[in-house]
Short mmCIF file of C-alpha atoms and ligand atoms in Angstrom, two decimals:
data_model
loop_
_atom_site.label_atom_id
_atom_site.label_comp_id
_atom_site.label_asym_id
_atom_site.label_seq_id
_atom_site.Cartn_x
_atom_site.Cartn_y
_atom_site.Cartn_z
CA UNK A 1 5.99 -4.64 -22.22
CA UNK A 2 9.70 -4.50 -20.16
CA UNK A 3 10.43 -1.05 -19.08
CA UNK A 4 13.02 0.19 -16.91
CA UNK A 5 11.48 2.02 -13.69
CA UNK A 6 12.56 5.24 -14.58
CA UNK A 7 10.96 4.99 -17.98
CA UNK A 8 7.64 3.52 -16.21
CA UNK A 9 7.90 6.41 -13.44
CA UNK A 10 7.71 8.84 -16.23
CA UNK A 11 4.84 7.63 -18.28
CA UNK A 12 2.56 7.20 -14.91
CA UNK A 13 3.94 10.79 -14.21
CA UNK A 14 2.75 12.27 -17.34
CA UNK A 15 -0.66 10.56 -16.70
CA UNK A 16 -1.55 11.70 -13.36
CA UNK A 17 -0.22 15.64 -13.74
CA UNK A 18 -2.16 15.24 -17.45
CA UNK A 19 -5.06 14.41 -15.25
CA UNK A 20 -4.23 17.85 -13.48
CA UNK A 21 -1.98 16.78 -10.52
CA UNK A 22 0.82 18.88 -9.82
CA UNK A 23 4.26 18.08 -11.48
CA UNK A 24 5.63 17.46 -7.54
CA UNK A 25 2.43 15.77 -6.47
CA UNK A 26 2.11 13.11 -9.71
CA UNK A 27 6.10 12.66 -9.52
CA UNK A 28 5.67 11.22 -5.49
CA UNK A 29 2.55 9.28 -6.58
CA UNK A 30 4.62 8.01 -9.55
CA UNK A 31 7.39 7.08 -7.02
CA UNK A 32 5.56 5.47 -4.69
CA UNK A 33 3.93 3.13 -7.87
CA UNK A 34 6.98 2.40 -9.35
CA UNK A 35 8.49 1.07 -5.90
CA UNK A 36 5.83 -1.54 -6.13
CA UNK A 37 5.71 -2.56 -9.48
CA UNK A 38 9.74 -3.28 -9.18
CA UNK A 39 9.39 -5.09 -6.04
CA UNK A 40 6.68 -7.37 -7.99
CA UNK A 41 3.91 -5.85 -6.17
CA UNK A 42 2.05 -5.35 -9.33
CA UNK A 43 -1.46 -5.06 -7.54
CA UNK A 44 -0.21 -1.42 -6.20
CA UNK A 45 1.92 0.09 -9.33
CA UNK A 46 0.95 0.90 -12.89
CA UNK A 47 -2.78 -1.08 -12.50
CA UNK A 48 -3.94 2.40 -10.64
CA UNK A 49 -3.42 4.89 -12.77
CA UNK A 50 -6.26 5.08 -14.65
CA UNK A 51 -8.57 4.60 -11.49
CA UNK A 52 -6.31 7.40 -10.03
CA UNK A 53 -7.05 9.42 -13.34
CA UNK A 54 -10.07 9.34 -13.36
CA UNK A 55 -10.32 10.33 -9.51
CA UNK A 56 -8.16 13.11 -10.32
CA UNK A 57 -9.86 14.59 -13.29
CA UNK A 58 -13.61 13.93 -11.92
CA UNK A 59 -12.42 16.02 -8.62
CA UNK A 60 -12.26 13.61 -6.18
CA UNK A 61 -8.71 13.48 -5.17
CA UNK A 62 -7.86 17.32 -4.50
CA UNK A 63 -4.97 18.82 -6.75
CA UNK A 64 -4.24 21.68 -4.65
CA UNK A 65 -4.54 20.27 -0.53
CA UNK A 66 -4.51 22.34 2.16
CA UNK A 67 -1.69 19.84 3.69
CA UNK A 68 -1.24 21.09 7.79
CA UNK A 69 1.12 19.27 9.85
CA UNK A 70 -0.49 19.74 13.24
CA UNK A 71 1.81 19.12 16.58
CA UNK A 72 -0.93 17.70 19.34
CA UNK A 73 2.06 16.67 21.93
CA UNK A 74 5.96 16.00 21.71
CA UNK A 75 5.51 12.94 20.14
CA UNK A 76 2.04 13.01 18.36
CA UNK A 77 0.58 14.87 15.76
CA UNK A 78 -1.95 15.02 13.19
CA UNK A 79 -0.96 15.54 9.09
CA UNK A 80 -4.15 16.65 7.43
CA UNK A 81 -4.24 15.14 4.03
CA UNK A 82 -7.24 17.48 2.62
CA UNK A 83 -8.16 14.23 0.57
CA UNK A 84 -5.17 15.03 -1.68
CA UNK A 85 -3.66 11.74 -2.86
CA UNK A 86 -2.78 9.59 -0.42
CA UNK A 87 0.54 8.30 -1.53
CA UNK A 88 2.22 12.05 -1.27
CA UNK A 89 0.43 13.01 2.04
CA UNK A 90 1.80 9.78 3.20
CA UNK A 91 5.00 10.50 2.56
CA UNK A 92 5.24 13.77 3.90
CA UNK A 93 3.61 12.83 6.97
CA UNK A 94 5.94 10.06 7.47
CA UNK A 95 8.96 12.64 7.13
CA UNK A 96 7.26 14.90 10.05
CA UNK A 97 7.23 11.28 12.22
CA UNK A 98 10.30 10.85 11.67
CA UNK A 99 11.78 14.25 12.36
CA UNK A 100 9.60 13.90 15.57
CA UNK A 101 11.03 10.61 16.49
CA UNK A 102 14.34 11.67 16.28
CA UNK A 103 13.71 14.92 18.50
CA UNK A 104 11.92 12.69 20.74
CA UNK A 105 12.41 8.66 20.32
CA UNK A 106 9.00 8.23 19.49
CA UNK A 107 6.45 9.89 16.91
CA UNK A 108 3.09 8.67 16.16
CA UNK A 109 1.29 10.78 13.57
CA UNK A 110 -2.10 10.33 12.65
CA UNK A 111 -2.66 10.91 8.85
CA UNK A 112 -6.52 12.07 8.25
CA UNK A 113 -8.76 12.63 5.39
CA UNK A 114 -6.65 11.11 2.29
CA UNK A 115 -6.99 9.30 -0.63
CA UNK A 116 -5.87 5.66 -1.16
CA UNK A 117 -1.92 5.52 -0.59
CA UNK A 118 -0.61 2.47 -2.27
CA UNK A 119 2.09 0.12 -0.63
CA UNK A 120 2.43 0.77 2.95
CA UNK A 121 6.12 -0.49 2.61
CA UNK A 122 7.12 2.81 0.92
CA UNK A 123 6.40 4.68 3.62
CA UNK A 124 8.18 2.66 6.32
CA UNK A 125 11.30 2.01 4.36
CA UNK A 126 11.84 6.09 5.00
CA UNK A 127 12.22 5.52 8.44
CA UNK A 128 14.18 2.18 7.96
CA UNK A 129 16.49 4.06 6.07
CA UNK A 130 17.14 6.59 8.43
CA UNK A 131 17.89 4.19 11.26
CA UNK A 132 14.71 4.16 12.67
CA UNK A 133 11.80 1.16 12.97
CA UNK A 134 8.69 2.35 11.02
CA UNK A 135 5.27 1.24 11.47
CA UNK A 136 1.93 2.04 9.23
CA UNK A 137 -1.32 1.17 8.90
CA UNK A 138 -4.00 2.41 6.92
CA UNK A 139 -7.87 2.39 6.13
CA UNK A 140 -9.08 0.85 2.85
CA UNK A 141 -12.86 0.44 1.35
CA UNK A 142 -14.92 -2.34 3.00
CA UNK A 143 -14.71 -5.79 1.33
CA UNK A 144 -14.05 -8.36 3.74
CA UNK A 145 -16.43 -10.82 5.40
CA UNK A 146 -15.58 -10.05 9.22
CA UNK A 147 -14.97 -13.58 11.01
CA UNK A 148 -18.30 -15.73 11.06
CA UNK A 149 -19.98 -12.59 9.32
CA UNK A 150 -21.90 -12.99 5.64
CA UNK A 151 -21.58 -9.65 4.78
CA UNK A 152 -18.23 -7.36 3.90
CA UNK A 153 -17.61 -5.27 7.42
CA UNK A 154 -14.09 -4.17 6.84
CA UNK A 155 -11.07 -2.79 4.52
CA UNK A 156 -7.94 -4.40 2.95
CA UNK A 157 -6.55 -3.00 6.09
CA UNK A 158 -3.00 -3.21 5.60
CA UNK A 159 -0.03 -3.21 8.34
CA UNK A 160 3.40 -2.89 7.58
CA UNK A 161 6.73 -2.58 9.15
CA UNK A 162 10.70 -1.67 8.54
CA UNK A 163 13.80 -1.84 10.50
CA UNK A 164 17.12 -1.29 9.29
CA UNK A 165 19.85 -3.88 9.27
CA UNK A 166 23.89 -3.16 9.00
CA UNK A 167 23.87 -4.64 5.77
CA UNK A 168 21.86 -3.24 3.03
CA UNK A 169 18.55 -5.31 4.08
CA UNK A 170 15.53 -3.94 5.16
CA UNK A 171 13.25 -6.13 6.66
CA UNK A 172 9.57 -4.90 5.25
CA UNK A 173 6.81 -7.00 6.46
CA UNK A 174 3.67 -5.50 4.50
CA UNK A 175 0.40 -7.20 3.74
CA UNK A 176 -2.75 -6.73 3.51
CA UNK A 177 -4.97 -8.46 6.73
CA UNK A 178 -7.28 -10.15 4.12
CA UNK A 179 -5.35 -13.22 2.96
CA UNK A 180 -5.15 -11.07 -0.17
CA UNK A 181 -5.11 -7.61 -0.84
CA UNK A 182 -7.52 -6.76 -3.54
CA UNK A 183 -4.92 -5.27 -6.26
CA UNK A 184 -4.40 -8.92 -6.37
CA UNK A 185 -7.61 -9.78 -7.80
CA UNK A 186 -7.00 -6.82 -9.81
CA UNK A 187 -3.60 -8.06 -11.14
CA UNK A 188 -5.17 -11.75 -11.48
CA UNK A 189 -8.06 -10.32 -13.93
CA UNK A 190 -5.86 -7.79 -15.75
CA UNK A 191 -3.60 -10.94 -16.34
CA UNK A 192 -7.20 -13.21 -16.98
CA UNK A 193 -5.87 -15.43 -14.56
CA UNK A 194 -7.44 -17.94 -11.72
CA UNK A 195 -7.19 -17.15 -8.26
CA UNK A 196 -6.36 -19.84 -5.21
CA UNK A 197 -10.05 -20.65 -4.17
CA UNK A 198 -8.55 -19.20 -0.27
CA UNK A 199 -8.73 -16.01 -1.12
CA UNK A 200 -12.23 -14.49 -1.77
CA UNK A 201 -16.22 -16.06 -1.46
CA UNK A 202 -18.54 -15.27 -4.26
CA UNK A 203 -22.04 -13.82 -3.76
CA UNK A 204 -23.25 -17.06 -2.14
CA UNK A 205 -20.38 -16.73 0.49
CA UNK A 206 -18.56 -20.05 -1.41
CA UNK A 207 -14.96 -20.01 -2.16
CA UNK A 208 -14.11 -18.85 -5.62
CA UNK A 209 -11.26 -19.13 -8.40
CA UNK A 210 -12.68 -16.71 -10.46
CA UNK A 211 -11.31 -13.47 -10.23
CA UNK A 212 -14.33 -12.09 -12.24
CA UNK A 213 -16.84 -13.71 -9.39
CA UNK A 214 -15.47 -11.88 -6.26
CA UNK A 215 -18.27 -10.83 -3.31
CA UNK A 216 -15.97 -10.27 -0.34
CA UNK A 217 -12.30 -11.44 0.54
CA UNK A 218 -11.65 -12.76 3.84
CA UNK A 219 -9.23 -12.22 6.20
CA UNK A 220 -6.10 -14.04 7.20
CA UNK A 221 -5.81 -16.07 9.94
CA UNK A 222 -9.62 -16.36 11.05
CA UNK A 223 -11.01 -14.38 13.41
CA UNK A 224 -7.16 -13.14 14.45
CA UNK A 225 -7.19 -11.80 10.84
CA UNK A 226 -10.16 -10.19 11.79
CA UNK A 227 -9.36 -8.80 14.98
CA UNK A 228 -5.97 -7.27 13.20
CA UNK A 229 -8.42 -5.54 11.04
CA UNK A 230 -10.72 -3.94 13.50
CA UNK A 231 -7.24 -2.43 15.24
CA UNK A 232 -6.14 -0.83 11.76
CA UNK A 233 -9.57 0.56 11.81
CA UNK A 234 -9.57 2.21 15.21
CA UNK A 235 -6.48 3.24 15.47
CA UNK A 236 -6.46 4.79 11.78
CA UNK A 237 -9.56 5.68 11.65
CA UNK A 238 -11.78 5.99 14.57
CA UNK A 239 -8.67 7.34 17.05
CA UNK A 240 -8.56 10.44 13.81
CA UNK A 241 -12.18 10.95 14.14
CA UNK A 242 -12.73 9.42 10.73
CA UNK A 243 -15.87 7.23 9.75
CA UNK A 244 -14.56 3.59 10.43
CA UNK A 245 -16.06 0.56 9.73
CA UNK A 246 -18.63 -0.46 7.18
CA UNK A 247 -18.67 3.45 6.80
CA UNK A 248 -15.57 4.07 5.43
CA UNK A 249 -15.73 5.23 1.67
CA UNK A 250 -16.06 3.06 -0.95
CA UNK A 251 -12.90 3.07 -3.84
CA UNK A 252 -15.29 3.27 -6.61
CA UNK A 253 -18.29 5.29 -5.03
CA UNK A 254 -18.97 8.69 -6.68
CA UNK A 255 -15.39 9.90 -7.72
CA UNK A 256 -16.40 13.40 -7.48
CA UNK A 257 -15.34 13.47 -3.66
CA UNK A 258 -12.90 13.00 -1.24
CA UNK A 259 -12.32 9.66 0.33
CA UNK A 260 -11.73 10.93 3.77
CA UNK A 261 -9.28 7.98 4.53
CA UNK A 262 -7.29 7.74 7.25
CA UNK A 263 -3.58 6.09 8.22
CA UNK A 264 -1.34 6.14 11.00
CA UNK A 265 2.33 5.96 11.24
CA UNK A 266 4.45 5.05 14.43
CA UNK A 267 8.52 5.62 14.56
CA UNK A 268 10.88 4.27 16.94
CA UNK A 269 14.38 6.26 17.32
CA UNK A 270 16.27 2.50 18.71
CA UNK A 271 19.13 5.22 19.78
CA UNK A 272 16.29 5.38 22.64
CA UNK A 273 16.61 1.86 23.08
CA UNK A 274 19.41 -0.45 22.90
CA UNK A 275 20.90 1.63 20.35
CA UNK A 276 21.01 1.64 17.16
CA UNK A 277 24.01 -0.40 16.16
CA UNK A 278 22.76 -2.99 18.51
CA UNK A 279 19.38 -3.14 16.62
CA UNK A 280 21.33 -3.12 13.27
CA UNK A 281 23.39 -6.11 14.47
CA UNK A 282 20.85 -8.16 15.58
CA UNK A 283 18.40 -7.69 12.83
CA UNK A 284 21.60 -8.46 10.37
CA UNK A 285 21.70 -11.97 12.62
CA UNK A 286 18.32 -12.87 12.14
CA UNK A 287 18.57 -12.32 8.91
CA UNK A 288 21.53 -14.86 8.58
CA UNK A 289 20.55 -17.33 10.94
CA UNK A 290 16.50 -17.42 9.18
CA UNK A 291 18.50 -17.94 5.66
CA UNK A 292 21.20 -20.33 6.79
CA UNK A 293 18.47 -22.73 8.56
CA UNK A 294 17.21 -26.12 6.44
CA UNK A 295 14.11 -25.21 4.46
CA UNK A 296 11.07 -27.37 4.68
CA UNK A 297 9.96 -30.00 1.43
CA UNK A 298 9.09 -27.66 -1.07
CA UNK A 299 10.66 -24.66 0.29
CA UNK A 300 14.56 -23.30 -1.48
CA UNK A 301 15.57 -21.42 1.66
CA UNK A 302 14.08 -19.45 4.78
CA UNK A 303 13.65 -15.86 4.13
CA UNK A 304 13.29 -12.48 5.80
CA UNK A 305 10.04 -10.38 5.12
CA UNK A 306 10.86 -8.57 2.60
CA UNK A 307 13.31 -10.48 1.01
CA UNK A 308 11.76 -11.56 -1.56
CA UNK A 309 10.60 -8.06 -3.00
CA UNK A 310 14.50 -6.79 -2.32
CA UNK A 311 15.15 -9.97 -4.72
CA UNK A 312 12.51 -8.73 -7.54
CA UNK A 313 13.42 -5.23 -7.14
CA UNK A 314 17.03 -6.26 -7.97
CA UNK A 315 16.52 -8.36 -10.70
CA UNK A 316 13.75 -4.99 -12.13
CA UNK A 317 16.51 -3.16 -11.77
CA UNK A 318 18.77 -5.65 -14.31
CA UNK A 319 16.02 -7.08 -16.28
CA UNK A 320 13.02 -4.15 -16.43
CA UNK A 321 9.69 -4.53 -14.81
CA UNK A 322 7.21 -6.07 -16.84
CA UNK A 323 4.11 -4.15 -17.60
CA UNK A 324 0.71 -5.68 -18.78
CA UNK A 325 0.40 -4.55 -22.51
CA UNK A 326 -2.78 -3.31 -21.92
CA UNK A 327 -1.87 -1.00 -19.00
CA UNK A 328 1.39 0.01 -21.41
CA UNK A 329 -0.77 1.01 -24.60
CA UNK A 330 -2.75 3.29 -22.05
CA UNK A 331 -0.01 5.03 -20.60
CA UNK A 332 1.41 6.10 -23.95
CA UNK A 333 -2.48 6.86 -24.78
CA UNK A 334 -3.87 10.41 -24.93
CA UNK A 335 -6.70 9.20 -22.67
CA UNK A 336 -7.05 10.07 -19.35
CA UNK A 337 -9.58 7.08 -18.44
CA UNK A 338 -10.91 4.47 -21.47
CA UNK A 339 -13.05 2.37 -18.99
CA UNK A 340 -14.85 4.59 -16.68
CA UNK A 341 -14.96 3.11 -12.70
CA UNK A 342 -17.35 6.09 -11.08
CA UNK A 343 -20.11 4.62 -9.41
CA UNK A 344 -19.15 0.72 -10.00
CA UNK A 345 -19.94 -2.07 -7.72
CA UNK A 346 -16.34 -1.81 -5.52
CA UNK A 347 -15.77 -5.05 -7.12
CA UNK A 348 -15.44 -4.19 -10.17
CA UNK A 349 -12.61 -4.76 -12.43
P1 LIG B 401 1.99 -10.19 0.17
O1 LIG B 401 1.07 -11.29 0.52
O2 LIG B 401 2.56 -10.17 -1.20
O3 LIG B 401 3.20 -10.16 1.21
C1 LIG B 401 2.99 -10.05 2.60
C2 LIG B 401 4.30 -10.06 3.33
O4 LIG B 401 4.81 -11.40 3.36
C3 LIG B 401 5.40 -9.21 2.69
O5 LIG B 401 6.09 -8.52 3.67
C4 LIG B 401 6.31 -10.23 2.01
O6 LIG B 401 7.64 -9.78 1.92
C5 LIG B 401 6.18 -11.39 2.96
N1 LIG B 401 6.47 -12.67 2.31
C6 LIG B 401 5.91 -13.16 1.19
N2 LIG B 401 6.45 -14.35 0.87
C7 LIG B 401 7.37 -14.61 1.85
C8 LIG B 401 8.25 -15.69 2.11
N3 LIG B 401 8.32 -16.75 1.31
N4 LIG B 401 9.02 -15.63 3.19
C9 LIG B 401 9.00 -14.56 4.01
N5 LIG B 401 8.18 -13.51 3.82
C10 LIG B 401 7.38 -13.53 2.75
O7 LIG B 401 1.30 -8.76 0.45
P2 LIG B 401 -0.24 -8.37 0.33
O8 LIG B 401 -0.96 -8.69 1.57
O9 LIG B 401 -0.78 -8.92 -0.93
O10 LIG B 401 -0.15 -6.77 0.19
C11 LIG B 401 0.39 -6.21 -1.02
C12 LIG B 401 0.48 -4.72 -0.90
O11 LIG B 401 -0.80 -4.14 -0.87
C13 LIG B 401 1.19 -4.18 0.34
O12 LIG B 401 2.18 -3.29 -0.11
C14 LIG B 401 0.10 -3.40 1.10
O13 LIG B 401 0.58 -2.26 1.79
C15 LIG B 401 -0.78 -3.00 -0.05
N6 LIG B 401 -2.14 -2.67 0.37
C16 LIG B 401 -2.51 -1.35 0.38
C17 LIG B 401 -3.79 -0.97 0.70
C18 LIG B 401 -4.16 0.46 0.74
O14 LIG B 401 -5.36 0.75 0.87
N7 LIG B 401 -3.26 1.40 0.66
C19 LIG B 401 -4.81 -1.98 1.04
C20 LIG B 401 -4.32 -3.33 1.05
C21 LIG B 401 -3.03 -3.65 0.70
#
């Protein structure tokens, strides 16, 4: 099904505040979706909502937080998310970083107890858009094979990063520190598709194409994949006093209770710097010099992070996003969850 993103923000909407978030609260979440279902990021839009439903409606993502901005210092503080979902505490703690950043050049705010928060690049495309370099990281359920390890250690752990450009780019480097993030294998199984056999072992710890087979994904880049991963860990979980490692919650373990996540964002005011304009301009020739430079065999062009989700969301914008008819038919539903996901294995489909 083709839907434009406003029509697609509106039917996740009416899902989540059905499931009994607030009108404001299910609108952000629907925002922050939306974003990455346009930008092609289908693992992180419209696949969620019925997880997130069924979260909502079982009590485990809390519909009325207790959010708290807390200042610990002039450029550090603490946003507690009262395992409200993720994606709005998120936000809001990324607007307190960046009002602290511009106050003081620098902000890092710690963002505890939360629920999963969707694409990271949301987030640091608010800073990016005021003029400012964003940075965030976040904590997700264990399900990667640490390097040389047999067993899953560690989360998705994603990183991600913005800074503005004098020309309507944003670079946005976001991914996931397992060579892929698990929404993927979602995405591949909602679509009954194969995945690349580097992205996932089965139960035997042997590389897998089949989506359905999935033990433990494994990071990128070896053990610097892994090492990447343990620093998302500490410094969004462990440095917020939140359980960290192979103790952080599970995504589909008892959906009755909070998640007690944890994510960190970092802004950088480059007035502070070399100024902002200087940034702007030198990020803009980058930008031109990467797309201008001869490709390799097999490649079209050279392009910026980012660029290619700029180049989806503009053609989504044109053209719709397509939506999996399956995930469509139970948007306009009446259900609030078809196929429960309380208590699965946390590789389940
Ligand atoms: P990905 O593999 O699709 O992209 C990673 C990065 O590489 C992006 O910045 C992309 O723009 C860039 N890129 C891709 N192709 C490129 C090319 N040809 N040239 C230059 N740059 C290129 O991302 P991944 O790892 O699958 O993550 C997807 C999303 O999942 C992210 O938004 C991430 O934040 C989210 N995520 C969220 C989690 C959570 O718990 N909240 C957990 C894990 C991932």
């Amino acid at each position: 099904m083709n839907l434009t993103k406003e029509a697609l923000q509106l039917l996740m909407k009416n899902k989540l505040a059905k499931a009994g978030l607030s009108d404001e609260h299910a609108g952000i979440v629907a925002d922050v979706l939306v974003h990455a279902d346009a930008k092609g990021v289908h693992s992180h839009g419209a696949v969620r909502v019925e997880y997130y439903s069924e979260r909502i409606s079982k009590g485990g993502t809390n519909t009325k937080p207790n959010f708290k901005f807390e200042k610990t210092g002039p450029c550090s503080g603490i946003f507690h998310g009262d395992n409200g979902a993720g994606h709005v505490a998120a936000k809001i703690a990324m607007d307190h970083a960046i009002d602290m950043a511009k106050e003081n050049g620098v902000a890092i705010v710690g963002v505890r107890s939360i629920g999963h928060s969707g694409a990271l690049s949301y987030f640091v495309q608010q800073a990016a858009k005021q003029d400012l370099i964003g940075i965030s990281m976040c904590q997700s359920d264990p399900m990667a094979v640490p390097y040389g390890g047999a067993d899953v250690y560690y989360g998705t752990n994603p990183i991600a990063f913005a800074a503005p450009s004098d020309g309507k780019e944003i670079i946005t480097f976001d991914m996931a520190t397992t060579v892929q993030a698990w929404g993927k294998v979602l995405d591949a199984r909602s679509r009954n598709k194969p995945i690349p056999d580097t992205w996932a072992v089965d139960k035997n710890g042997e590389a897998t194409t089949d989506p359905f087979a999935v033990h433990a994904l494994v990071p990128i880049a070896a053990a610097k994949g892994y090492g990447l991963m343990m620093m998302v860990d500490i410094l969004s979980g462990a440095l917020l006093g939140l359980p960290s490692g192979s103790s952080v919650s599970s995504m589909y373990h008892d959906l009755t209770e909070g998640r007690n996540l944890g994510q960190l964002h970092i802004v950088i005011d480059p007035a502070r710097f070399a100024g902002v304009l200087n940034l702007k301009q030198s990020v803009a020739r980058t930008i031109k010099e990467l797309n201008a430079m001869k490709p390799a065999p097999g490649f079209n062009k050279v392009l910026y992070p980012g660029q290619n989700s700029l180049a989806k969301e503009e053609k989504s914008a044109k053209d719709g996003i397509d939506i999996v008819d399956e995930i469509y038919e139970y948007l306009i539903s009446d259900a609030l969850f078809n196929k429960s996901y309380d208590n699965k294995d946390p590789f389940a489909s």
